[in-house]
Amino acid sequence: MLNYRNATQNDLPAIVAIYNSTVPTRMVTADTEPVSVEDRQHWFDEHNPANRPLWVVESNDGKMTGWVSFQSFYGRPAYNATVEISIYLATEERCKGLGKEILNYCIQRAPSLGVKTILGFIFSHNEPSLKLFTHAGFEVWATLPDIALLDGVERGLNILGKRIA
């Protein structure tokens, strides 16, 4: 059982640490070097519980297992009902099925936040995340081939989408 709560400023260092733990894998983020708390402050400030939440995900014992965020898509008012979702888990919490539970939670909560469409931006070689999203009913809406360069290897990006309401 997972618990969700709105992130606070005090959570930002742990959120950044979890994010940075994914950088060396070259599977999740296009950042190629770790980011600092200061680097992520503006991103953190753009979230709000009313319609662009940043949730800390905790186990029953209160340990942060990960975080999930809804971010505005493309920054124009006509897209207000569309969000990009990001799910990040602590290293020791990966491959336990938690992503499925978190994604389902977000899908259920989306309508109450005014969200009608959820997008996931996933590297084409990130098969576990692609499987997670397609299992939840997301479809590939776009493929951007060889758009990212990670350690000298060109990687594609898939945009997966799901209409909620």
CSV table of C-alpha atoms in Angstrom, one decimal:
chain,number,residue,atom,x,y,z
A,1,MET,CA,0.0,0.0,0.0
A,2,LEU,CA,1.3,3.4,-1.0
A,3,ASN,CA,0.5,6.8,0.4
A,4,TYR,CA,0.5,10.0,-1.6
A,5,ARG,CA,1.0,13.5,-0.3
A,6,ASN,CA,1.8,16.9,-1.8
A,7,ALA,CA,5.6,17.5,-1.9
A,8,THR,CA,7.0,20.3,0.3
A,9,GLN,CA,10.2,22.3,-0.1
A,10,ASN,CA,11.8,20.0,2.4
A,11,ASP,CA,11.2,17.0,0.1
A,12,LEU,CA,13.1,18.6,-2.8
A,13,PRO,CA,16.5,17.2,-1.9
A,14,ALA,CA,15.2,13.7,-1.8
A,15,ILE,CA,13.2,14.2,-5.0
A,16,VAL,CA,16.4,15.4,-6.7
A,17,ALA,CA,18.4,12.4,-5.3
A,18,ILE,CA,15.9,10.0,-6.8
A,19,TYR,CA,15.9,11.8,-10.1
A,20,ASN,CA,19.7,11.8,-10.2
A,21,SER,CA,19.8,8.1,-9.5
A,22,THR,CA,18.3,7.5,-12.9
A,23,VAL,CA,20.8,9.7,-14.9
A,24,PRO,CA,23.5,7.0,-15.2
A,25,THR,CA,21.0,4.4,-16.5
A,26,ARG,CA,20.4,6.4,-19.7
A,27,MET,CA,16.9,5.0,-19.7
A,28,VAL,CA,14.7,7.7,-18.2
A,29,THR,CA,16.0,11.2,-18.5
A,30,ALA,CA,17.8,13.2,-21.2
A,31,ASP,CA,20.0,14.8,-18.5
A,32,THR,CA,23.5,13.4,-18.8
A,33,GLU,CA,24.8,14.8,-15.6
A,34,PRO,CA,23.2,15.0,-12.1
A,35,VAL,CA,21.2,18.1,-11.4
A,36,SER,CA,21.2,20.2,-8.2
A,37,VAL,CA,18.4,21.2,-5.9
A,38,GLU,CA,18.9,24.7,-7.2
A,39,ASP,CA,18.5,23.5,-10.8
A,40,ARG,CA,15.1,22.0,-10.0
A,41,GLN,CA,13.7,24.8,-7.9
A,42,HIS,CA,11.9,26.5,-10.7
A,43,TRP,CA,10.4,23.1,-11.8
A,44,PHE,CA,9.3,22.5,-8.3
A,45,ASP,CA,7.7,25.9,-8.0
A,46,GLU,CA,5.7,25.3,-11.2
A,47,HIS,CA,3.7,22.6,-9.5
A,48,ASN,CA,0.5,23.2,-7.4
A,49,PRO,CA,-1.9,20.8,-5.7
A,50,ALA,CA,-4.9,22.2,-7.5
A,51,ASN,CA,-4.1,21.0,-11.0
A,52,ARG,CA,-0.3,20.3,-11.4
A,53,PRO,CA,0.6,18.2,-8.4
A,54,LEU,CA,3.9,16.9,-7.4
A,55,TRP,CA,3.2,14.0,-5.1
A,56,VAL,CA,5.7,12.2,-2.8
A,57,VAL,CA,5.0,8.5,-2.8
A,58,GLU,CA,5.6,6.8,0.6
A,59,SER,CA,5.4,3.3,2.0
A,60,ASN,CA,3.3,2.6,5.0
A,61,ASP,CA,6.3,3.3,7.2
A,62,GLY,CA,6.7,6.8,5.8
A,63,LYS,CA,9.7,6.1,3.7
A,64,MET,CA,9.8,7.9,0.4
A,65,THR,CA,9.7,5.3,-2.4
A,66,GLY,CA,9.4,7.8,-5.2
A,67,TRP,CA,7.5,10.8,-6.6
A,68,VAL,CA,5.2,11.6,-9.4
A,69,SER,CA,4.3,14.9,-11.1
A,70,PHE,CA,1.9,16.4,-13.6
A,71,GLN,CA,3.4,19.1,-15.7
A,72,SER,CA,1.8,21.4,-18.1
A,73,PHE,CA,2.1,20.4,-21.8
A,74,TYR,CA,3.4,23.1,-24.1
A,75,GLY,CA,2.6,26.0,-21.8
A,76,ARG,CA,-0.4,27.3,-23.8
A,77,PRO,CA,-3.9,27.8,-22.3
A,78,ALA,CA,-5.6,25.6,-24.9
A,79,TYR,CA,-3.7,22.6,-23.5
A,80,ASN,CA,-4.7,23.2,-19.9
A,81,ALA,CA,-6.5,19.8,-19.7
A,82,THR,CA,-3.4,18.0,-20.9
A,83,VAL,CA,-0.4,17.0,-18.7
A,84,GLU,CA,2.9,15.2,-19.0
A,85,ILE,CA,3.3,12.7,-16.3
A,86,SER,CA,6.7,11.7,-14.7
A,87,ILE,CA,7.1,8.8,-12.3
A,88,TYR,CA,10.4,8.2,-10.6
A,89,LEU,CA,11.2,5.5,-8.0
A,90,ALA,CA,14.1,5.1,-5.6
A,91,THR,CA,16.6,2.6,-6.9
A,92,GLU,CA,15.6,-0.1,-4.4
A,93,GLU,CA,11.9,0.3,-5.2
A,94,ARG,CA,12.1,-0.4,-8.9
A,95,CYS,CA,10.8,-3.6,-10.6
A,96,LYS,CA,8.3,-4.2,-7.7
A,97,GLY,CA,5.1,-3.2,-9.6
A,98,LEU,CA,4.9,0.1,-7.8
A,99,GLY,CA,4.9,2.0,-11.1
A,100,LYS,CA,1.7,0.3,-12.1
A,101,GLU,CA,0.0,1.3,-8.8
A,102,ILE,CA,1.2,4.9,-9.1
A,103,LEU,CA,0.1,5.2,-12.7
A,104,ASN,CA,-3.3,3.9,-11.9
A,105,TYR,CA,-3.6,6.3,-8.9
A,106,CYS,CA,-2.8,9.2,-11.2
A,107,ILE,CA,-5.3,8.1,-13.9
A,108,GLN,CA,-8.0,7.9,-11.2
A,109,ARG,CA,-7.1,11.4,-9.8
A,110,ALA,CA,-6.8,13.1,-13.2
A,111,PRO,CA,-10.4,14.1,-13.7
A,112,SER,CA,-10.6,15.8,-10.3
A,113,LEU,CA,-7.6,18.0,-11.4
A,114,GLY,CA,-9.3,19.0,-14.6
A,115,VAL,CA,-7.0,16.7,-16.6
A,116,LYS,CA,-8.5,15.0,-19.7
A,117,THR,CA,-5.3,13.8,-21.4
A,118,ILE,CA,-2.1,12.3,-19.9
A,119,LEU,CA,1.1,12.1,-22.0
A,120,GLY,CA,4.2,10.1,-21.2
A,121,PHE,CA,7.5,11.0,-22.9
A,122,ILE,CA,9.4,7.7,-22.9
A,123,PHE,CA,12.7,6.8,-24.6
A,124,SER,CA,12.1,4.2,-27.3
A,125,HIS,CA,14.6,1.8,-25.7
A,126,ASN,CA,13.0,2.0,-22.2
A,127,GLU,CA,11.0,-1.2,-22.7
A,128,PRO,CA,9.9,-1.5,-19.0
A,129,SER,CA,8.2,2.0,-19.0
A,130,LEU,CA,6.7,1.4,-22.5
A,131,LYS,CA,5.2,-1.8,-21.2
A,132,LEU,CA,3.9,-0.1,-18.0
A,133,PHE,CA,2.1,2.6,-20.0
A,134,THR,CA,0.7,0.4,-22.7
A,135,HIS,CA,-0.6,-2.0,-20.1
A,136,ALA,CA,-2.5,1.0,-18.6
A,137,GLY,CA,-4.1,1.7,-21.9
A,138,PHE,CA,-1.7,4.3,-23.3
A,139,GLU,CA,-1.1,4.3,-27.0
A,140,VAL,CA,1.9,5.6,-29.0
A,141,TRP,CA,0.8,8.9,-30.4
A,142,ALA,CA,4.2,9.9,-31.8
A,143,THR,CA,7.7,8.6,-32.4
A,144,LEU,CA,10.6,10.9,-32.7
A,145,PRO,CA,13.5,8.8,-34.0
A,146,ASP,CA,17.1,9.4,-32.9
A,147,ILE,CA,16.3,12.7,-31.3
A,148,ALA,CA,18.6,12.3,-28.2
A,149,LEU,CA,22.3,11.5,-28.0
A,150,LEU,CA,23.2,9.5,-25.0
A,151,ASP,CA,26.9,8.5,-24.6
A,152,GLY,CA,27.3,8.6,-28.4
A,153,VAL,CA,24.2,6.6,-29.1
A,154,GLU,CA,21.2,8.2,-30.8
A,155,ARG,CA,17.9,7.3,-29.1
A,156,GLY,CA,14.3,7.8,-30.1
A,157,LEU,CA,11.5,9.2,-28.0
A,158,ASN,CA,7.9,7.9,-27.9
A,159,ILE,CA,5.0,10.1,-26.8
A,160,LEU,CA,2.3,7.9,-25.3
A,161,GLY,CA,-1.1,9.3,-24.6
A,162,LYS,CA,-4.3,8.3,-22.9
A,163,ARG,CA,-7.6,10.2,-23.0
A,164,ILE,CA,-9.1,10.2,-19.5
A,165,ALA,CA,-12.4,12.0,-19.9
